[in-house]
């Protein structure tokens, strides 16, 4: 949404975005017990690490990895070990954390695809009758 892309003129930071997120985090921190927040943070972070590990393997296998910048040593061993160890830690989390994560993941996917379907700039179709110059 455009509200999240507004940047402060002086500091060049997303101030509106920061305040909205600050408010939401404060509400959750005030209403949800700390141990549950920690478990949800853990499962989200570990899931992200697992996704990145699979992404690294996919990009390297398909030769689409950038030649400069981000590098991973000992591919494929490090990404595979990262995936396995993060997976082990995730399965140690309680069932309620898994259920909460699943609910939030589904809500997030609905928001992501629901918003993206109408507002995506990559999904704009070109009129086939329009002349190409």
Short mmCIF file of N, CA and C in Angstrom, two decimals:
data_model
loop_
_atom_site.label_atom_id
_atom_site.label_comp_id
_atom_site.label_asym_id
_atom_site.label_seq_id
_atom_site.Cartn_x
_atom_site.Cartn_y
_atom_site.Cartn_z
N UNK A 1 0.82 -1.20 0.00
CA UNK A 1 0.00 0.00 0.00
C UNK A 1 0.86 1.26 0.00
N UNK A 2 0.36 2.29 -0.60
CA UNK A 2 1.12 3.53 -0.74
C UNK A 2 1.49 4.12 0.62
N UNK A 3 0.65 3.91 1.63
CA UNK A 3 0.95 4.48 2.95
C UNK A 3 2.27 3.93 3.50
N UNK A 4 2.61 2.71 3.14
CA UNK A 4 3.85 2.11 3.63
C UNK A 4 5.07 2.57 2.85
N UNK A 5 4.87 3.20 1.71
CA UNK A 5 6.01 3.63 0.90
C UNK A 5 6.37 5.09 1.11
N UNK A 6 5.59 5.81 1.90
CA UNK A 6 5.90 7.22 2.16
C UNK A 6 7.16 7.33 3.00
N UNK A 7 8.06 8.21 2.56
CA UNK A 7 9.35 8.39 3.23
C UNK A 7 9.44 9.81 3.76
N UNK A 8 9.95 9.95 5.00
CA UNK A 8 10.14 11.26 5.60
C UNK A 8 11.15 12.06 4.77
N UNK A 9 10.85 13.32 4.51
CA UNK A 9 11.72 14.14 3.65
C UNK A 9 13.08 14.41 4.28
N UNK A 10 13.11 14.61 5.59
CA UNK A 10 14.37 14.94 6.25
C UNK A 10 15.24 13.71 6.54
N UNK A 11 14.63 12.68 7.08
CA UNK A 11 15.40 11.52 7.52
C UNK A 11 15.49 10.40 6.49
N UNK A 12 14.66 10.49 5.45
CA UNK A 12 14.62 9.45 4.40
C UNK A 12 14.31 8.07 4.98
N UNK A 13 13.39 8.03 5.96
CA UNK A 13 12.96 6.78 6.56
C UNK A 13 11.44 6.66 6.43
N UNK A 14 10.92 5.44 6.41
CA UNK A 14 9.47 5.25 6.29
C UNK A 14 8.77 5.49 7.64
N UNK A 15 8.52 6.73 7.97
CA UNK A 15 7.98 7.09 9.28
C UNK A 15 6.57 6.55 9.52
N UNK A 16 5.68 6.69 8.56
CA UNK A 16 4.30 6.21 8.74
C UNK A 16 4.31 4.71 8.94
N UNK A 17 5.07 4.01 8.14
CA UNK A 17 5.20 2.57 8.25
C UNK A 17 5.73 2.20 9.64
N UNK A 18 6.73 2.91 10.10
CA UNK A 18 7.32 2.62 11.42
C UNK A 18 6.30 2.81 12.54
N UNK A 19 5.50 3.86 12.47
CA UNK A 19 4.49 4.11 13.51
C UNK A 19 3.38 3.06 13.48
N UNK A 20 2.96 2.66 12.31
CA UNK A 20 1.91 1.63 12.22
C UNK A 20 2.41 0.31 12.80
N UNK A 21 3.60 -0.09 12.41
CA UNK A 21 4.17 -1.34 12.92
C UNK A 21 4.41 -1.24 14.43
N UNK A 22 4.89 -0.11 14.89
CA UNK A 22 5.10 0.11 16.33
C UNK A 22 3.79 -0.06 17.10
N UNK A 23 2.72 0.50 16.59
CA UNK A 23 1.42 0.39 17.23
C UNK A 23 0.94 -1.07 17.28
N UNK A 24 1.06 -1.77 16.14
CA UNK A 24 0.64 -3.17 16.10
C UNK A 24 1.47 -4.05 17.03
N UNK A 25 2.77 -3.85 17.03
CA UNK A 25 3.65 -4.63 17.91
C UNK A 25 3.32 -4.34 19.37
N UNK A 26 3.05 -3.09 19.69
CA UNK A 26 2.71 -2.72 21.07
C UNK A 26 1.43 -3.40 21.52
N UNK A 27 0.45 -3.46 20.63
CA UNK A 27 -0.81 -4.12 20.98
C UNK A 27 -0.58 -5.61 21.24
N UNK A 28 0.15 -6.26 20.33
CA UNK A 28 0.43 -7.68 20.53
C UNK A 28 1.25 -7.91 21.79
N UNK A 29 2.23 -7.07 22.05
CA UNK A 29 3.08 -7.23 23.23
C UNK A 29 2.27 -7.05 24.51
N UNK A 30 1.26 -6.21 24.45
CA UNK A 30 0.44 -5.99 25.63
C UNK A 30 -0.61 -7.06 25.86
N UNK A 31 -1.02 -7.76 24.82
CA UNK A 31 -2.12 -8.72 24.94
C UNK A 31 -1.69 -10.19 24.94
N UNK A 32 -0.57 -10.49 24.32
CA UNK A 32 -0.12 -11.88 24.18
C UNK A 32 1.01 -12.14 25.17
N UNK A 33 0.94 -13.26 25.90
CA UNK A 33 2.02 -13.58 26.85
C UNK A 33 3.38 -13.68 26.14
N UNK A 34 4.43 -13.28 26.86
CA UNK A 34 5.77 -13.21 26.28
C UNK A 34 6.25 -14.55 25.75
N UNK A 35 5.97 -15.64 26.44
CA UNK A 35 6.44 -16.95 25.96
C UNK A 35 5.78 -17.34 24.64
N UNK A 36 4.51 -16.96 24.47
CA UNK A 36 3.82 -17.25 23.19
C UNK A 36 4.39 -16.38 22.07
N UNK A 37 4.67 -15.11 22.39
CA UNK A 37 5.29 -14.24 21.38
C UNK A 37 6.65 -14.78 20.97
N UNK A 38 7.42 -15.25 21.94
CA UNK A 38 8.75 -15.80 21.64
C UNK A 38 8.63 -17.04 20.76
N UNK A 39 7.67 -17.91 21.05
CA UNK A 39 7.48 -19.11 20.24
C UNK A 39 7.06 -18.76 18.82
N UNK A 40 6.16 -17.79 18.67
CA UNK A 40 5.74 -17.38 17.33
C UNK A 40 6.88 -16.73 16.56
N UNK A 41 7.68 -15.94 17.26
CA UNK A 41 8.85 -15.34 16.63
C UNK A 41 9.83 -16.42 16.19
N UNK A 42 10.03 -17.41 17.05
CA UNK A 42 10.94 -18.51 16.71
C UNK A 42 10.48 -19.28 15.48
N UNK A 43 9.21 -19.66 15.44
CA UNK A 43 8.74 -20.47 14.31
C UNK A 43 8.77 -19.65 13.02
N UNK A 44 8.46 -18.36 13.11
CA UNK A 44 8.51 -17.51 11.92
C UNK A 44 9.93 -17.34 11.39
N UNK A 45 10.86 -17.09 12.30
CA UNK A 45 12.25 -16.90 11.90
C UNK A 45 12.85 -18.19 11.35
N UNK A 46 12.59 -19.30 12.02
CA UNK A 46 13.12 -20.58 11.55
C UNK A 46 12.53 -20.97 10.19
N UNK A 47 11.25 -20.70 10.01
CA UNK A 47 10.61 -20.96 8.71
C UNK A 47 11.26 -20.12 7.62
N UNK A 48 11.54 -18.86 7.93
CA UNK A 48 12.21 -17.98 6.96
C UNK A 48 13.59 -18.52 6.62
N UNK A 49 14.35 -18.97 7.62
CA UNK A 49 15.68 -19.53 7.38
C UNK A 49 15.60 -20.78 6.50
N UNK A 50 14.59 -21.62 6.76
CA UNK A 50 14.43 -22.82 5.95
C UNK A 50 14.10 -22.47 4.50
N UNK A 51 13.26 -21.45 4.33
CA UNK A 51 12.89 -21.01 2.99
C UNK A 51 14.11 -20.47 2.24
N UNK A 52 14.93 -19.69 2.91
CA UNK A 52 16.15 -19.16 2.29
C UNK A 52 17.09 -20.30 1.91
N UNK A 53 17.21 -21.30 2.77
CA UNK A 53 18.09 -22.44 2.48
C UNK A 53 17.65 -23.16 1.21
N UNK A 54 16.35 -23.39 1.07
CA UNK A 54 15.82 -24.03 -0.12
C UNK A 54 16.03 -23.12 -1.34
N UNK A 55 15.84 -21.82 -1.15
CA UNK A 55 16.04 -20.87 -2.24
C UNK A 55 17.46 -20.86 -2.75
N UNK A 56 18.42 -20.95 -1.84
CA UNK A 56 19.83 -20.99 -2.23
C UNK A 56 20.10 -22.22 -3.09
N UNK A 57 19.59 -23.37 -2.65
CA UNK A 57 19.79 -24.60 -3.42
C UNK A 57 19.15 -24.48 -4.80
N UNK A 58 17.97 -23.92 -4.85
CA UNK A 58 17.26 -23.77 -6.13
C UNK A 58 18.03 -22.85 -7.08
N UNK A 59 18.46 -21.69 -6.56
CA UNK A 59 19.17 -20.73 -7.41
C UNK A 59 20.49 -21.30 -7.91
N UNK A 60 21.22 -21.99 -7.05
CA UNK A 60 22.50 -22.57 -7.47
C UNK A 60 22.30 -23.68 -8.49
N UNK A 61 21.27 -24.49 -8.30
CA UNK A 61 21.03 -25.59 -9.23
C UNK A 61 20.65 -25.07 -10.60
N UNK A 62 19.89 -23.98 -10.64
CA UNK A 62 19.43 -23.41 -11.91
C UNK A 62 20.35 -22.33 -12.44
N UNK A 63 21.49 -22.16 -11.81
CA UNK A 63 22.51 -21.19 -12.25
C UNK A 63 21.97 -19.76 -12.31
N UNK A 64 21.06 -19.42 -11.42
CA UNK A 64 20.48 -18.08 -11.41
C UNK A 64 21.03 -17.23 -10.27
N UNK A 65 21.95 -17.77 -9.52
CA UNK A 65 22.51 -17.02 -8.40
C UNK A 65 23.36 -15.87 -8.92
N UNK A 66 23.28 -14.71 -8.28
CA UNK A 66 24.13 -13.60 -8.72
C UNK A 66 25.60 -13.92 -8.54
N UNK A 67 26.41 -13.40 -9.42
CA UNK A 67 27.85 -13.67 -9.37
C UNK A 67 28.55 -12.87 -8.27
N UNK A 68 27.99 -11.75 -7.88
CA UNK A 68 28.60 -10.92 -6.84
C UNK A 68 27.63 -10.74 -5.69
N UNK A 69 28.11 -10.21 -4.59
CA UNK A 69 27.25 -9.90 -3.45
C UNK A 69 27.12 -11.08 -2.51
N UNK A 70 25.94 -11.59 -2.40
CA UNK A 70 25.61 -12.66 -1.45
C UNK A 70 26.27 -13.98 -1.83
N UNK A 71 27.07 -14.52 -0.92
CA UNK A 71 27.74 -15.80 -1.18
C UNK A 71 27.52 -16.75 -0.02
N UNK A 72 27.45 -18.02 -0.32
CA UNK A 72 27.30 -19.06 0.69
C UNK A 72 28.42 -20.07 0.48
N UNK A 73 29.23 -20.30 1.51
CA UNK A 73 30.30 -21.28 1.36
C UNK A 73 29.76 -22.71 1.46
N UNK A 74 30.47 -23.62 0.91
CA UNK A 74 30.19 -25.06 1.02
C UNK A 74 28.78 -25.44 0.58
N UNK A 75 28.32 -24.83 -0.53
CA UNK A 75 27.02 -25.21 -1.08
C UNK A 75 27.20 -26.58 -1.71
N UNK A 76 26.34 -27.52 -1.51
CA UNK A 76 25.02 -27.51 -0.90
C UNK A 76 24.99 -27.90 0.58
N UNK A 77 26.14 -28.14 1.18
CA UNK A 77 26.15 -28.69 2.55
C UNK A 77 25.58 -27.72 3.59
N UNK A 78 26.01 -26.47 3.57
CA UNK A 78 25.54 -25.49 4.55
C UNK A 78 24.02 -25.28 4.45
N UNK A 79 23.46 -25.05 3.25
CA UNK A 79 22.00 -24.89 3.18
C UNK A 79 21.22 -26.13 3.62
N UNK A 80 21.73 -27.30 3.29
CA UNK A 80 21.05 -28.53 3.71
C UNK A 80 21.11 -28.68 5.22
N UNK A 81 22.27 -28.44 5.82
CA UNK A 81 22.39 -28.51 7.28
C UNK A 81 21.52 -27.45 7.96
N UNK A 82 21.48 -26.25 7.41
CA UNK A 82 20.64 -25.19 7.97
C UNK A 82 19.17 -25.61 7.93
N UNK A 83 18.74 -26.18 6.82
CA UNK A 83 17.35 -26.63 6.70
C UNK A 83 17.05 -27.72 7.73
N UNK A 84 17.92 -28.68 7.84
CA UNK A 84 17.70 -29.79 8.77
C UNK A 84 17.69 -29.31 10.23
N UNK A 85 18.66 -28.49 10.62
CA UNK A 85 18.71 -28.02 12.00
C UNK A 85 17.55 -27.10 12.35
N UNK A 86 17.18 -26.23 11.43
CA UNK A 86 16.01 -25.36 11.67
C UNK A 86 14.74 -26.20 11.75
N UNK A 87 14.65 -27.21 10.89
CA UNK A 87 13.49 -28.11 10.94
C UNK A 87 13.41 -28.85 12.27
N UNK A 88 14.56 -29.29 12.77
CA UNK A 88 14.58 -29.96 14.06
C UNK A 88 14.09 -29.02 15.16
N UNK A 89 14.55 -27.77 15.14
CA UNK A 89 14.12 -26.81 16.16
C UNK A 89 12.63 -26.50 16.05
N UNK A 90 12.12 -26.42 14.83
CA UNK A 90 10.70 -26.13 14.64
C UNK A 90 9.82 -27.26 15.19
N UNK A 91 10.22 -28.50 14.96
CA UNK A 91 9.35 -29.59 15.43
C UNK A 91 9.37 -29.73 16.96
N UNK A 92 10.27 -29.03 17.62
CA UNK A 92 10.30 -29.03 19.08
C UNK A 92 9.29 -28.04 19.69
N UNK A 93 8.73 -27.16 18.86
CA UNK A 93 7.79 -26.15 19.36
C UNK A 93 6.43 -26.78 19.63
N UNK A 94 5.67 -26.20 20.56
CA UNK A 94 4.36 -26.77 20.92
C UNK A 94 3.34 -26.72 19.78
N UNK A 95 2.33 -27.57 19.89
CA UNK A 95 1.28 -27.68 18.88
C UNK A 95 0.53 -26.36 18.71
N UNK A 96 0.30 -25.64 19.80
CA UNK A 96 -0.43 -24.37 19.71
C UNK A 96 0.35 -23.35 18.87
N UNK A 97 1.66 -23.42 18.93
CA UNK A 97 2.49 -22.52 18.12
C UNK A 97 2.33 -22.86 16.64
N UNK A 98 2.29 -24.14 16.32
CA UNK A 98 2.08 -24.57 14.95
C UNK A 98 0.73 -24.11 14.42
N UNK A 99 -0.29 -24.24 15.25
CA UNK A 99 -1.64 -23.82 14.83
C UNK A 99 -1.68 -22.31 14.61
N UNK A 100 -1.11 -21.57 15.55
CA UNK A 100 -1.07 -20.10 15.41
C UNK A 100 -0.30 -19.69 14.18
N UNK A 101 0.83 -20.33 13.94
CA UNK A 101 1.64 -20.04 12.75
C UNK A 101 0.85 -20.32 11.48
N UNK A 102 0.17 -21.46 11.45
CA UNK A 102 -0.63 -21.81 10.28
C UNK A 102 -1.73 -20.80 10.01
N UNK A 103 -2.41 -20.36 11.07
CA UNK A 103 -3.47 -19.36 10.92
C UNK A 103 -2.89 -18.06 10.38
N UNK A 104 -1.80 -17.59 10.97
CA UNK A 104 -1.18 -16.33 10.53
C UNK A 104 -0.64 -16.46 9.11
N UNK A 105 -0.12 -17.62 8.76
CA UNK A 105 0.40 -17.84 7.40
C UNK A 105 -0.74 -17.75 6.38
N UNK A 106 -1.86 -18.39 6.68
CA UNK A 106 -3.01 -18.35 5.77
C UNK A 106 -3.55 -16.93 5.65
N UNK A 107 -3.68 -16.23 6.77
CA UNK A 107 -4.13 -14.83 6.73
C UNK A 107 -3.17 -13.99 5.88
N UNK A 108 -1.88 -14.16 6.11
CA UNK A 108 -0.88 -13.42 5.35
C UNK A 108 -0.94 -13.72 3.86
N UNK A 109 -1.15 -14.98 3.49
CA UNK A 109 -1.25 -15.34 2.07
C UNK A 109 -2.49 -14.72 1.43
N UNK A 110 -3.61 -14.72 2.17
CA UNK A 110 -4.82 -14.08 1.64
C UNK A 110 -4.60 -12.58 1.43
N UNK A 111 -3.99 -11.94 2.39
CA UNK A 111 -3.72 -10.51 2.26
C UNK A 111 -2.77 -10.26 1.09
N UNK A 112 -1.69 -11.03 1.04
CA UNK A 112 -0.68 -10.86 -0.01
C UNK A 112 -1.27 -11.02 -1.41
N UNK A 113 -1.96 -12.13 -1.63
CA UNK A 113 -2.49 -12.38 -2.96
C UNK A 113 -3.73 -11.54 -3.24
N UNK A 114 -4.54 -11.28 -2.23
CA UNK A 114 -5.72 -10.43 -2.41
C UNK A 114 -5.34 -9.02 -2.80
N UNK A 115 -4.36 -8.45 -2.11
CA UNK A 115 -3.90 -7.10 -2.43
C UNK A 115 -3.14 -7.09 -3.76
N UNK A 116 -2.28 -8.06 -3.94
CA UNK A 116 -1.45 -8.11 -5.15
C UNK A 116 -2.25 -8.31 -6.42
N UNK A 117 -3.36 -9.02 -6.31
CA UNK A 117 -4.17 -9.28 -7.51
C UNK A 117 -4.70 -7.97 -8.12
N UNK A 118 -5.06 -7.03 -7.29
CA UNK A 118 -5.61 -5.77 -7.78
C UNK A 118 -4.55 -4.69 -7.98
N UNK A 119 -3.46 -4.75 -7.23
CA UNK A 119 -2.51 -3.64 -7.21
C UNK A 119 -1.14 -3.95 -7.81
N UNK A 120 -0.93 -5.15 -8.30
CA UNK A 120 0.37 -5.52 -8.84
C UNK A 120 0.67 -4.76 -10.11
N UNK A 121 1.86 -4.16 -10.17
CA UNK A 121 2.27 -3.49 -11.40
C UNK A 121 2.84 -4.48 -12.41
N UNK A 122 3.24 -5.66 -11.94
CA UNK A 122 3.76 -6.69 -12.85
C UNK A 122 2.64 -7.43 -13.55
N UNK A 123 1.43 -7.36 -12.99
CA UNK A 123 0.32 -8.12 -13.53
C UNK A 123 -0.53 -7.31 -14.51
N UNK A 124 -0.08 -6.12 -14.85
CA UNK A 124 -0.82 -5.29 -15.81
C UNK A 124 -0.73 -5.93 -17.19
N UNK A 125 -1.86 -6.11 -17.81
CA UNK A 125 -1.87 -6.71 -19.15
C UNK A 125 -1.84 -5.60 -20.19
N UNK A 126 -1.18 -5.89 -21.28
CA UNK A 126 -1.08 -4.94 -22.38
C UNK A 126 -2.22 -5.23 -23.33
N UNK A 127 -2.88 -4.18 -23.77
CA UNK A 127 -3.97 -4.32 -24.74
C UNK A 127 -3.39 -4.83 -26.06
N UNK A 128 -3.84 -5.99 -26.57
CA UNK A 128 -3.28 -6.53 -27.81
C UNK A 128 -3.57 -5.65 -29.02
N UNK A 129 -4.60 -4.81 -28.94
CA UNK A 129 -4.93 -3.93 -30.06
C UNK A 129 -4.12 -2.65 -30.07
N UNK A 130 -3.41 -2.39 -28.95
CA UNK A 130 -2.59 -1.19 -28.85
C UNK A 130 -1.38 -1.31 -29.76
N UNK A 131 -1.10 -0.24 -30.51
CA UNK A 131 0.03 -0.26 -31.44
C UNK A 131 1.35 -0.20 -30.66
N UNK A 132 2.29 -1.00 -31.12
CA UNK A 132 3.63 -0.98 -30.54
C UNK A 132 4.50 -0.09 -31.40
N UNK A 133 5.15 0.88 -30.79
CA UNK A 133 5.97 1.83 -31.56
C UNK A 133 7.35 1.30 -31.73
#
